[in-house]
Short mmCIF file of C-alpha atoms and ligand atoms in Angstrom, two decimals:
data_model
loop_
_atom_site.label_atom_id
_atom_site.label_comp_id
_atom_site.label_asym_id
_atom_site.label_seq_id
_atom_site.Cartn_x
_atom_site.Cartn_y
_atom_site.Cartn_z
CA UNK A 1 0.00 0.00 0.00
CA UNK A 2 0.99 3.35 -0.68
CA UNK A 3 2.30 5.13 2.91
CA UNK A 4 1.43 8.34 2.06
CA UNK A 5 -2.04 10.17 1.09
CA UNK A 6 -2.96 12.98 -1.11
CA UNK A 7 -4.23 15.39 -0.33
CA UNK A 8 -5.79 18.11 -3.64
CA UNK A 9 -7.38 21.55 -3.15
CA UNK A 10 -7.23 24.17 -6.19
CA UNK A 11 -5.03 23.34 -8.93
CA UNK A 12 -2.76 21.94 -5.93
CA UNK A 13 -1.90 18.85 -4.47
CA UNK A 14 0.90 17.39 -2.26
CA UNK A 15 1.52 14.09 -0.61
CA UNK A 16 1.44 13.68 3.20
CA UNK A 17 3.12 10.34 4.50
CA UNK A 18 1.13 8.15 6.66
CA UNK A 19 2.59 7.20 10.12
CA UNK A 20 1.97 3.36 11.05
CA UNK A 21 1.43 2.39 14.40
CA UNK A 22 2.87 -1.11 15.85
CA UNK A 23 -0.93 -2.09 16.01
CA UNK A 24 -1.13 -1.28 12.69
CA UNK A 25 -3.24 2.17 13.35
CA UNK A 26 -2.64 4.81 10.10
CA UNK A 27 -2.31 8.52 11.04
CA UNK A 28 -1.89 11.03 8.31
CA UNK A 29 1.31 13.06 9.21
CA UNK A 30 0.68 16.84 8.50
CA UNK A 31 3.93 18.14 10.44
CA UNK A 32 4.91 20.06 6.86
CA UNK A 33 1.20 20.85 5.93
CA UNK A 34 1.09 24.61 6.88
CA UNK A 35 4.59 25.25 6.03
CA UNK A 36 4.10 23.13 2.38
CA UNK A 37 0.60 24.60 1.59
CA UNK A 38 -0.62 27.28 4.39
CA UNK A 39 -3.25 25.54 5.30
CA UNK A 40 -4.09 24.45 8.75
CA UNK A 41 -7.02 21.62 9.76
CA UNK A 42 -9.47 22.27 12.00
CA UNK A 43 -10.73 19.72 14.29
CA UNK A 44 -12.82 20.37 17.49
CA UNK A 45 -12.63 18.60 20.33
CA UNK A 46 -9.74 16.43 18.43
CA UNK A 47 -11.94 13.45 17.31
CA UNK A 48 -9.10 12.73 14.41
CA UNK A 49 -6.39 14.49 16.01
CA UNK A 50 -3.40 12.19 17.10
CA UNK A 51 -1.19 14.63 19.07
CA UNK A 52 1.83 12.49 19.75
CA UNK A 53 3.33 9.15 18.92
CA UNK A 54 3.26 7.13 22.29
CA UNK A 55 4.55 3.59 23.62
CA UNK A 56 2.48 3.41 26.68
CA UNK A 57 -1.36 2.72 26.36
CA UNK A 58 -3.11 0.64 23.80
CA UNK A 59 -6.32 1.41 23.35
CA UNK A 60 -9.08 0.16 20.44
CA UNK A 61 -12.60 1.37 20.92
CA UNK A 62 -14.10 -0.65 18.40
CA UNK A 63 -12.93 -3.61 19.94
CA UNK A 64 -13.23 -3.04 23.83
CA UNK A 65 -9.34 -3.76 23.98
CA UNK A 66 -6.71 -1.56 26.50
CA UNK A 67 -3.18 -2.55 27.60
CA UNK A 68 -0.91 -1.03 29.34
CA UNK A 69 2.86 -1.81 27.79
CA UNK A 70 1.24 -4.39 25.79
CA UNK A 71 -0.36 -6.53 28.82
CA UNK A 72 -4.33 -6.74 29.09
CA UNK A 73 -6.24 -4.83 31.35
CA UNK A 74 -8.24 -7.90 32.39
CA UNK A 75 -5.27 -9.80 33.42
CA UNK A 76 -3.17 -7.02 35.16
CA UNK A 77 -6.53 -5.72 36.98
CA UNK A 78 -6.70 -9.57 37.94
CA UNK A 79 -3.13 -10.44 38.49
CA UNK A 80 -1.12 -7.13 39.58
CA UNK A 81 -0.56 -4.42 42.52
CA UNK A 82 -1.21 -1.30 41.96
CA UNK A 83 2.82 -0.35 42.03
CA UNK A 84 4.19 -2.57 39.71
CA UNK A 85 1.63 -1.15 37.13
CA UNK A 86 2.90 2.21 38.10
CA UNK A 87 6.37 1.07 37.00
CA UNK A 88 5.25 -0.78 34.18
CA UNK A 89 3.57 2.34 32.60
CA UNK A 90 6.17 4.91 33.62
CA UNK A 91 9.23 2.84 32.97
CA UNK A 92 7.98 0.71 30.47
CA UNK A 93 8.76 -2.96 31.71
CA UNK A 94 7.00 -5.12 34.74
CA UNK A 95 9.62 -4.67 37.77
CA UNK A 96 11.63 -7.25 39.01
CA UNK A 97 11.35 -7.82 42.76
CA UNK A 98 14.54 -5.60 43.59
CA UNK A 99 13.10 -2.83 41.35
CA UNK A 100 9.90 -2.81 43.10
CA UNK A 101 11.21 -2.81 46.40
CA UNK A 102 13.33 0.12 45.10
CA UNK A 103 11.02 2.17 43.70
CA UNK A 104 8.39 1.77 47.33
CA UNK A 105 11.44 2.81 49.60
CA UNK A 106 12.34 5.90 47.17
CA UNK A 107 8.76 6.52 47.63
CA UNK A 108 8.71 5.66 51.17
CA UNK A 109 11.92 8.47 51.70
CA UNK A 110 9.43 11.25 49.67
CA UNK A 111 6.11 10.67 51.60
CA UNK A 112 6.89 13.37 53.89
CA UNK A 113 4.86 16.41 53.20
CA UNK A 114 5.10 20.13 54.68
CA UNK A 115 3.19 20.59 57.66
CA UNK A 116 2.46 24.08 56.55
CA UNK A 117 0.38 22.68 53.74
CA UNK A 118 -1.80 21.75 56.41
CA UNK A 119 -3.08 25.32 56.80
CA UNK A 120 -3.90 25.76 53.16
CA UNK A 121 -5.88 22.82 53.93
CA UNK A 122 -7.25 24.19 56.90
CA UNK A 123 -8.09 27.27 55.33
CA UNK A 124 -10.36 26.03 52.16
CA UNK A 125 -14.26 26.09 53.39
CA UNK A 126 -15.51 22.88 54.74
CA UNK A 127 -18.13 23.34 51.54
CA UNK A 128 -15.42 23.02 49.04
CA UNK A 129 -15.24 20.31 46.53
CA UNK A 130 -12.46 17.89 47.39
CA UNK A 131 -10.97 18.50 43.78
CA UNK A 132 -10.56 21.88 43.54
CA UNK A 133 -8.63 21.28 47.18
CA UNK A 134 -6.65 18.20 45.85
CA UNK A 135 -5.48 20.63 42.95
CA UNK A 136 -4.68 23.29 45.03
CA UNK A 137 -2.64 21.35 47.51
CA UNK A 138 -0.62 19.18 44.53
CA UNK A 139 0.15 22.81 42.86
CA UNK A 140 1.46 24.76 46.41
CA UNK A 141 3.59 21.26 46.61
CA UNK A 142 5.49 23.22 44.07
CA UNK A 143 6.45 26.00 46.14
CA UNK A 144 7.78 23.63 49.30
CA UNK A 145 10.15 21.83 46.41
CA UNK A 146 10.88 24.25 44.02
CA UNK A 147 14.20 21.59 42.80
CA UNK A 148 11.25 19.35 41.47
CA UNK A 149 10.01 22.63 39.08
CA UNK A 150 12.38 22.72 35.98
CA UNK A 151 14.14 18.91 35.95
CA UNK A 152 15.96 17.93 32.56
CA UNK A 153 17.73 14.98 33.27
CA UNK A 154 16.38 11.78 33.94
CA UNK A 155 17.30 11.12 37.46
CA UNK A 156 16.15 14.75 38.44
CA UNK A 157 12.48 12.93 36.60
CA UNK A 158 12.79 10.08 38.79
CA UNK A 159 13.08 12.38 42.21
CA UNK A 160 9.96 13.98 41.13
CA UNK A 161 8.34 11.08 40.32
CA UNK A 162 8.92 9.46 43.74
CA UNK A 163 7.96 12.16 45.37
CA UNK A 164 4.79 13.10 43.72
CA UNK A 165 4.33 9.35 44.47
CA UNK A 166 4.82 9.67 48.03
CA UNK A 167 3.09 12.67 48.90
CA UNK A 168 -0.22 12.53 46.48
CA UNK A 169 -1.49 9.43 48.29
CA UNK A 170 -1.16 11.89 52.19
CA UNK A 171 -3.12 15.03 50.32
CA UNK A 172 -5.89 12.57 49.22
CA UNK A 173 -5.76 10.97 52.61
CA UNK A 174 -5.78 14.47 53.93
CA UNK A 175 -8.71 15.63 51.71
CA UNK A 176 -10.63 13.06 52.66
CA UNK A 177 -10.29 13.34 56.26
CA UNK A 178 -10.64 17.07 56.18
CA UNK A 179 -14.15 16.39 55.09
CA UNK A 180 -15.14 13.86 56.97
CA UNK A 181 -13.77 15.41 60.09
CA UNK A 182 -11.12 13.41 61.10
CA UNK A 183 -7.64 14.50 61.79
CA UNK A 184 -4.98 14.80 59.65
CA UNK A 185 -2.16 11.87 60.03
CA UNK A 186 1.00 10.14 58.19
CA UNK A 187 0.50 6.37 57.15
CA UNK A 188 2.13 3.13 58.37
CA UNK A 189 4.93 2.87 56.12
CA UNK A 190 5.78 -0.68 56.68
CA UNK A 191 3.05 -1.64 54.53
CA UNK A 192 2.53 -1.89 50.88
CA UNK A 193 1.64 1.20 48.97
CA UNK A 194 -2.36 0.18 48.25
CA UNK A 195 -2.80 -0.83 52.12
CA UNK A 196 -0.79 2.52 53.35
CA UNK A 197 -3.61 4.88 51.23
CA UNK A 198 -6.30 2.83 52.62
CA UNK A 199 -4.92 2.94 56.59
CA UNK A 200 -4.21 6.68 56.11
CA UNK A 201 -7.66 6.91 54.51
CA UNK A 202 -9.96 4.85 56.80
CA UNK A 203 -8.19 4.70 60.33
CA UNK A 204 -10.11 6.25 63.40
CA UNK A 205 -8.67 8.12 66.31
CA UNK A 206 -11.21 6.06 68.79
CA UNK A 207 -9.94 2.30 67.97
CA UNK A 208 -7.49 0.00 66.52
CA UNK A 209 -6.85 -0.05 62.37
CA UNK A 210 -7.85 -3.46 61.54
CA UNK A 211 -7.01 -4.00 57.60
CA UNK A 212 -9.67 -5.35 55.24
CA UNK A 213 -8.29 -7.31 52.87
CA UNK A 214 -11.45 -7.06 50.97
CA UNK A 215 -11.24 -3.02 50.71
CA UNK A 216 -7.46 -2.95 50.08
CA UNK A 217 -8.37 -5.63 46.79
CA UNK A 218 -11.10 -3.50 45.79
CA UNK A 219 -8.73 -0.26 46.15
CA UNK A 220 -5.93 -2.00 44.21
CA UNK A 221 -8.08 -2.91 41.18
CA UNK A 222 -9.53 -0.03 40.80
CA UNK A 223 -6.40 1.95 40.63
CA UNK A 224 -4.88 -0.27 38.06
CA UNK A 225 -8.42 -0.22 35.62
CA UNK A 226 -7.90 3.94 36.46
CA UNK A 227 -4.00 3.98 36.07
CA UNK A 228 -4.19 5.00 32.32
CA UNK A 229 -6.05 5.46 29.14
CA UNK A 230 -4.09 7.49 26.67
CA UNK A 231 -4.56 10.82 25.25
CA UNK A 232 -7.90 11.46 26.99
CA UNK A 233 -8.66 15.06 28.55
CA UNK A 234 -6.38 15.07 31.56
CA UNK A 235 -3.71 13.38 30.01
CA UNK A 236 -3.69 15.39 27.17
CA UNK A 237 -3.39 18.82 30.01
CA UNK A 238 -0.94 16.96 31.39
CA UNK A 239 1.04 17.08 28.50
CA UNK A 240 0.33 20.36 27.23
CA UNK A 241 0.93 21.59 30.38
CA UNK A 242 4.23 19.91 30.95
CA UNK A 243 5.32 20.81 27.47
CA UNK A 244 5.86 24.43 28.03
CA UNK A 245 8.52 23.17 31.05
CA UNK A 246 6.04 24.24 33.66
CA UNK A 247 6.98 21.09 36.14
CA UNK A 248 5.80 17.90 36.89
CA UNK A 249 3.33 18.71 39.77
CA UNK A 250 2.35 21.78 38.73
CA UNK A 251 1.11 19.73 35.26
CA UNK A 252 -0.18 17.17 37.40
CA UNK A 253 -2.51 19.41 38.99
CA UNK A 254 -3.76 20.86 35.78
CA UNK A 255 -4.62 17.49 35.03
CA UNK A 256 -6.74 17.05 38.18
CA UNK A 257 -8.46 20.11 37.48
CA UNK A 258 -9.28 18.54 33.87
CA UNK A 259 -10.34 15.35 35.15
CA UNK A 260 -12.77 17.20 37.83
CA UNK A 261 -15.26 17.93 34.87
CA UNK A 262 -18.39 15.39 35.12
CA UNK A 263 -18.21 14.62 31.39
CA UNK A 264 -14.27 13.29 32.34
CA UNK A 265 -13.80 11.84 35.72
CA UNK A 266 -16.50 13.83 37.45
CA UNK A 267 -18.81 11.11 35.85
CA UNK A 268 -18.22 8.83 39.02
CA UNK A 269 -19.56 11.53 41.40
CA UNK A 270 -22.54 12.24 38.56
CA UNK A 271 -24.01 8.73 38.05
CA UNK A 272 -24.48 8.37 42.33
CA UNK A 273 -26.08 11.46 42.27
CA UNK A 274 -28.27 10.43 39.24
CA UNK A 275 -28.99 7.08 40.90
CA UNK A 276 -30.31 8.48 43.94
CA UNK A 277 -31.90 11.07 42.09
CA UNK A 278 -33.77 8.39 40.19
CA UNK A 279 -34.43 6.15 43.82
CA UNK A 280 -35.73 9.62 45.45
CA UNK A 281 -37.90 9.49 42.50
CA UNK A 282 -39.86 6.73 42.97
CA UNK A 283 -37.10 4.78 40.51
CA UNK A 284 -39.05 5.34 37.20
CA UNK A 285 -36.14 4.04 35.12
CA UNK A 286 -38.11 4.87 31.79
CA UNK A 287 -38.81 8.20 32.47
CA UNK A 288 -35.42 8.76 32.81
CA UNK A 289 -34.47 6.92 29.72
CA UNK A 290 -37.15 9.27 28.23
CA UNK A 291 -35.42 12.49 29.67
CA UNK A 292 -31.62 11.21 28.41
CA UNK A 293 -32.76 10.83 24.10
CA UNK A 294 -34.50 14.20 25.06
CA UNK A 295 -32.37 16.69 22.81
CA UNK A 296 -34.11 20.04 24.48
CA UNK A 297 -33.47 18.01 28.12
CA UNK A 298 -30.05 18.70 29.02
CA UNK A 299 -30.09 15.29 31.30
CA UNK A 300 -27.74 12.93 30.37
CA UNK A 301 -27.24 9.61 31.75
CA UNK A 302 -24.14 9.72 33.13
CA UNK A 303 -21.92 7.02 33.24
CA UNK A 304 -22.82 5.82 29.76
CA UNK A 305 -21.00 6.92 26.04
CA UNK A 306 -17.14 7.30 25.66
CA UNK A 307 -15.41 9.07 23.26
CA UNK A 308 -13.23 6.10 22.21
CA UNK A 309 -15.11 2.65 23.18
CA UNK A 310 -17.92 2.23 20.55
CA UNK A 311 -18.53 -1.36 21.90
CA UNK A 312 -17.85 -1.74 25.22
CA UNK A 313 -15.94 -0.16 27.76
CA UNK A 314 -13.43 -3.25 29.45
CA UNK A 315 -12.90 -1.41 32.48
CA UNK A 316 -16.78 -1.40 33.03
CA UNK A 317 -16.96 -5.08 32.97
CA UNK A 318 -14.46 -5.69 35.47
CA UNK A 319 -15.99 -3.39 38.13
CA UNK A 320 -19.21 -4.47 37.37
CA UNK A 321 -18.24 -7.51 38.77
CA UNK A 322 -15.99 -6.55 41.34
CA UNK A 323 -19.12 -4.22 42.75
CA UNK A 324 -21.03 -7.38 43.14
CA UNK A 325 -18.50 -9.06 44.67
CA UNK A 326 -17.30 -5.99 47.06
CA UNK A 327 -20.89 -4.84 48.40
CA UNK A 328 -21.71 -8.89 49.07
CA UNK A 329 -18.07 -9.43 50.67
CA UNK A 330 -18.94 -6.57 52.97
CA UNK A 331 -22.34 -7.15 53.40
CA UNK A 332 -23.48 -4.17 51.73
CA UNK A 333 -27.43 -3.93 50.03
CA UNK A 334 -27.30 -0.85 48.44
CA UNK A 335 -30.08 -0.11 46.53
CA UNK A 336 -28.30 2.15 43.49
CA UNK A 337 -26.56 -0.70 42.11
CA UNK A 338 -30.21 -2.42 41.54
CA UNK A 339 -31.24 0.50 39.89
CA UNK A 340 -28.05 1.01 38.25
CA UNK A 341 -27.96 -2.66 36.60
CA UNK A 342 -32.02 -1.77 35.70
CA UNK A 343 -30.65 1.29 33.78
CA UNK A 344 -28.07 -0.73 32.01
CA UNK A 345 -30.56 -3.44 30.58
CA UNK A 346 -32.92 -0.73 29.31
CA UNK A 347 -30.21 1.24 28.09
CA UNK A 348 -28.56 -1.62 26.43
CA UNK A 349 -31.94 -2.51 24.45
CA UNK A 350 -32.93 0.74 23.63
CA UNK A 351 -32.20 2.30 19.98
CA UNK A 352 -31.27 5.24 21.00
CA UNK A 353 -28.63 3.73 22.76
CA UNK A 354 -27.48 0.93 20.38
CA UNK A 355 -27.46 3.43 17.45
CA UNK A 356 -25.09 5.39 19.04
CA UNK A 357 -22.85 2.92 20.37
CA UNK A 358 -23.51 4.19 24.18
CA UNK A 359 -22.47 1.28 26.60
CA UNK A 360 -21.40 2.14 30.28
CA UNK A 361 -18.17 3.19 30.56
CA UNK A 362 -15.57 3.06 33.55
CA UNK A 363 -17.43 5.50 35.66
CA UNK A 364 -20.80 3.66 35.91
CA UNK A 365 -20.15 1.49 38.65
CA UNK A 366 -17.25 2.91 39.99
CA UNK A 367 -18.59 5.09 42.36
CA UNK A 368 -20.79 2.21 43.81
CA UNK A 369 -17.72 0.38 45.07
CA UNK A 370 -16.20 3.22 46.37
CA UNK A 371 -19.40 4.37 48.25
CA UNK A 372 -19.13 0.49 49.68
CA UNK A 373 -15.71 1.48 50.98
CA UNK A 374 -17.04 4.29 53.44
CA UNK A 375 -16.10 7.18 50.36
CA UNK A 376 -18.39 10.07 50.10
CA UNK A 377 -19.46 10.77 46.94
CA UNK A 378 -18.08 14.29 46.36
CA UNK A 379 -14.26 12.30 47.07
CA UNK A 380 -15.15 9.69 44.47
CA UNK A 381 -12.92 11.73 41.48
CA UNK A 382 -10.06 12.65 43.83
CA UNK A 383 -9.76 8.33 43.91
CA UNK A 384 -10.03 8.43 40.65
CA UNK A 385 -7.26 11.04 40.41
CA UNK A 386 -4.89 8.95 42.39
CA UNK A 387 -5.47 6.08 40.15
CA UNK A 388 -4.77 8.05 37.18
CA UNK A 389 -1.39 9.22 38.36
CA UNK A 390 0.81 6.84 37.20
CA UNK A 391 -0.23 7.61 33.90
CA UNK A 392 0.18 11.20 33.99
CA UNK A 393 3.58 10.71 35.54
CA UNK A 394 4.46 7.87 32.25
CA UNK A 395 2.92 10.48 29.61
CA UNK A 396 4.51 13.53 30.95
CA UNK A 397 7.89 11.53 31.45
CA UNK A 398 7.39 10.32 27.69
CA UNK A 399 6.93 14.16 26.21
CA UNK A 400 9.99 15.66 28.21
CA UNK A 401 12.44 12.46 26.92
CA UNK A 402 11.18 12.33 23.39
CA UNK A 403 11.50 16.19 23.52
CA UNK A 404 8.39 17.09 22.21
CA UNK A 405 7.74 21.02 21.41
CA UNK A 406 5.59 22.98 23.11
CA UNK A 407 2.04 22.07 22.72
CA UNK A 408 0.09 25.01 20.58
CA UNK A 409 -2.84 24.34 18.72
CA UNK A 410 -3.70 27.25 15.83
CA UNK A 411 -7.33 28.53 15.00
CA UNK A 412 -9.79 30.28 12.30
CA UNK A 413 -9.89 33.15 12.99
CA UNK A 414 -14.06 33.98 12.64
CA UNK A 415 -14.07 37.19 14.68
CA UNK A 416 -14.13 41.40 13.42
CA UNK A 417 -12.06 42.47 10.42
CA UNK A 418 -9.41 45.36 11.04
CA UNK A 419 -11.72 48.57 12.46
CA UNK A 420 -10.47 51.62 14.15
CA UNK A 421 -10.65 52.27 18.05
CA UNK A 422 -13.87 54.27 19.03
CA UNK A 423 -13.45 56.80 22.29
CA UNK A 424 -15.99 55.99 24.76
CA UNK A 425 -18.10 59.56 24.52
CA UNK A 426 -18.56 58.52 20.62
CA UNK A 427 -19.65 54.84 21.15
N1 CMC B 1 -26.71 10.14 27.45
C1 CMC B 1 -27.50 10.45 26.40
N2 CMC B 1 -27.04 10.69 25.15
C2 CMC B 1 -25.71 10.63 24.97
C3 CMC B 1 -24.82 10.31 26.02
C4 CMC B 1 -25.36 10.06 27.30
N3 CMC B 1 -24.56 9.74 28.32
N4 CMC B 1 -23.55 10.32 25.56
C5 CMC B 1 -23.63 10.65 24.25
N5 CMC B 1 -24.94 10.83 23.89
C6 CMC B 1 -25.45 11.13 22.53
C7 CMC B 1 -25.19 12.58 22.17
O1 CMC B 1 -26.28 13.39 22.53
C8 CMC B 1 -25.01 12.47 20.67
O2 CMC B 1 -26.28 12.29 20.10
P1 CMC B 1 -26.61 12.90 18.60
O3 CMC B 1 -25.69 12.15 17.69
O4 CMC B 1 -28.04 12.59 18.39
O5 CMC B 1 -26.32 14.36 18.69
C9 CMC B 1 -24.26 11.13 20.49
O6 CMC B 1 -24.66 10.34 21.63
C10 CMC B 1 -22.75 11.27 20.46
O7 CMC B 1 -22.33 11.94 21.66
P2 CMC B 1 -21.14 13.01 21.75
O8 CMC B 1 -21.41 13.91 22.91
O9 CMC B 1 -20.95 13.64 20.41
O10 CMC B 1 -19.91 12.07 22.02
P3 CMC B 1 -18.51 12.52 22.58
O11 CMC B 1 -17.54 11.52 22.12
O12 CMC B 1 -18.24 13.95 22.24
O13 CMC B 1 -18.70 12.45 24.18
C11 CMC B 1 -18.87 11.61 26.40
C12 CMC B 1 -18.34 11.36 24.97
C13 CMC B 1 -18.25 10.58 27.32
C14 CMC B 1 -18.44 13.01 26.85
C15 CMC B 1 -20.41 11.49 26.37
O14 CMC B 1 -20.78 10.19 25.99
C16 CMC B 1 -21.04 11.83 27.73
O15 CMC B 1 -21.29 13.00 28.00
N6 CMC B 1 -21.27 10.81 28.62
C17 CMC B 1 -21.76 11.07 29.96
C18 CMC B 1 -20.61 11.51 30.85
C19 CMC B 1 -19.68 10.37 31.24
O16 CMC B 1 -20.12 9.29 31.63
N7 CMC B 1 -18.36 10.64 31.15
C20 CMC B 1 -17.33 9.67 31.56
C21 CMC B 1 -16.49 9.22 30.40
S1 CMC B 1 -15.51 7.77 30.82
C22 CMC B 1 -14.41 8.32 32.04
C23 CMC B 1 -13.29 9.09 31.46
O17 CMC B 1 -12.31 8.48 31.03
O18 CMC B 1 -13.39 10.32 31.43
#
């Protein structure tokens, strides 16, 4: 086949070489385009718009396929801890023992964070959204380790990769505590890194922390099914950000701020809301259904449609499953994930639906299992956020080494034509 496509407007035409991907994905490469032809392409909300070549997440919508490195989700959800996917996706290979052991005590060394973030904590209103606090926090962490800012070389990376690996997991502990009222305390670090978040998250002041082996399983697979999924919104800040040299944490906190949104990560926080909504409501699924194909209703039902997966989401099925499993391993009977699985069934049958290739995704039963683990719902997105920051660590990692320019997208212009500037008394 011919690697390259044509491309003819006017009397002109030039060739543009196709990129091939090792899973045999074509991408058009337009580097030269504007500087062959002056022409620029336009694509909102980048539905065709590769921005970089990347080795770390494999992803095929049509499909319902995602690896990380080249290993199935199923299986590493199934098989791995939360830290040696970590490694996997920011170094590129499964660790051997040593490694691991390595990387946790390098973590272990940078899990120390500045008491005087504790009064920026302090200082937010008890009414504010965990995220917007868990973005704040991961930004000022900045300031207390300004050597982290501007790092070229790749051991300066892997110091502020440990420590944004050490201290992320105490401000998400710390957030969560802050709004549940409990006080504000380091972790156990003689245990793994999965058990550490969930002592630091869960233990009380009034008794013993006994570990649950069922909530520290639950916590570990959902990590890894959140650890990465390419170029989506927040990775994609992450990047941008990163690319004009603006730091590692300082890019990572952009990307929590992206991920907030409830058509991104916020969906987990959404589709609780929208199943109690529904329960409040007497738990008229249909009318519901009726309200989401409603184009002048701006409902939506959350937790269903992704912009990649046009089959079925692969994360979805997994914690499907695990939520049965987690709410009947802690005796749980919660009444959303009845309606929930009532939703999906209609859904799933429903033209509207099927037409458009909307299947849950990721966030649809999510938020069930981490309600199960004694999470309020508003916190649900900062887990997420943890999960998700291997990834960002791998993709930002990947644009500094491969030296990628800074990320600036161009526009058409639509707006006023040159006019001259009217004084205020003659306007
Ligand atoms: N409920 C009802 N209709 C929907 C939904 C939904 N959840 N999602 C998409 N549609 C319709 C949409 O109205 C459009 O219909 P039409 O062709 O008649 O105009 C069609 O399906 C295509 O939707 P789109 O908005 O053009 O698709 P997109 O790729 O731009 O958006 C999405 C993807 C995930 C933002 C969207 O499906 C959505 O808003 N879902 C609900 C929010 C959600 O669950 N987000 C979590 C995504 S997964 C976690 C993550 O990685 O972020």
């Amino acid at each position: 086949m011919n690697k390259a496509a044509s491309l003819r407007f006017g009397e002109k035409s030039i060739e543009l070489p196709l990129i091939e991907g090792s899973e045999n994905e074509l991408g058009i490469n337009i580097k030269d385009l504007r500087a062959k032809t002056g022409l620029i392409t336009v694509d909102p909300g980048y539905k065709n718009t590769g921005s970089c070549e990347s080795a770390i997440t494999f992803l095929d919508g049509e499909k319902g396929i995602l690896r990380y490195r080249g290993y199935d989700i199923e299986s590493l959800a199934q098989d791995a801890d939360f830290l040696e996917v970590a490694y996997l996706l920011i170094f590129g290979e499964l660790p051997t023992k040593e490694q691991l052991e390595k990387f946790l005590n390098d973590i272990k060394e940078e899990s120390l964070v500045n008491e005087d973030l504790k009064k920026i904590l302090e200082s937010f209103p008890s009414t504010a959204h965990p995220m917007g606090v868990l973005s704040s926090l991961t930004s000022a962490l900045t300031s207390f380790n300004p050597s982290s800012v501007n790092v070229d070389s790749e051991e300066e990376m892997y110091k502020a990769i440990v420590r944004i690996m050490g201290k992320l997991p105490v401000l998400v502990a710390w957030v969560f505590r802050k709004k549940e009222g409990l006080p504000l305390k380091y972790g156990d670090y003689s245990l793994g890194y999965v058990e550490n978040i969930a002592r630091m998250m869960f233990r009380k002041p009034n008794k013993e922390y006994i570990p649950n082996p069922v909530v520290d399983a639950a916590l570990n697979k959902l990590l890894i099914l959140h650890a990465d999924h390419e170029q989506n919104c927040s990775t994609s800040t992450v990047r941008i950000v990163g690319s004009s040299h603006a730091g590692l944490f300082a890019s990572i906190s952009a990307g929590i701020s992206a991920l907030w949104g409830p058509l991104h990560g916020g969906a987990n926080q959404a589709v609780v809301e929208m199943l109690e909504a529904i329960r409040e409501d007497g738990g008229d699924i249909k009318h519901y259904m009726q309200r989401a194909k409603d184009k002048s209703d701006p409902f939506r039902l959350m937790g269903f449609g992704h912009r990649v997966y046009k089959n079925f989401d692969p994360r979805a099925r997994i914690i499907k499953k695990a939520a049965d499993e987690v709410l009947n391993d802690l005796g749980i009977d919660d009444p959303v994930l009845e309606i929930a699985k009532k939703l999906e069934e209609e859904a799933l049958r429903d033209p509207y639906f099927v037409d458009r290739k909307l299947y849950p995704n990721v966030d649809f039963y999510s938020g069930i299992i981490y309600r199960a683990m004694g999470i309020s719902t508003e916190t649900f997105t900062v887990m997420f956020a943890l999960g998700r920051l291997p990834g960002w660590i791998a993709q930002w990692r990947e644009m500094r080494l491969n030296k990628e320019p800074i990320g600036r997208p161009r526009q058409i212009y639509v707006g006023e034509n040159h006019r001259p500037f009217v004084p205020i008394n003659r306007r």
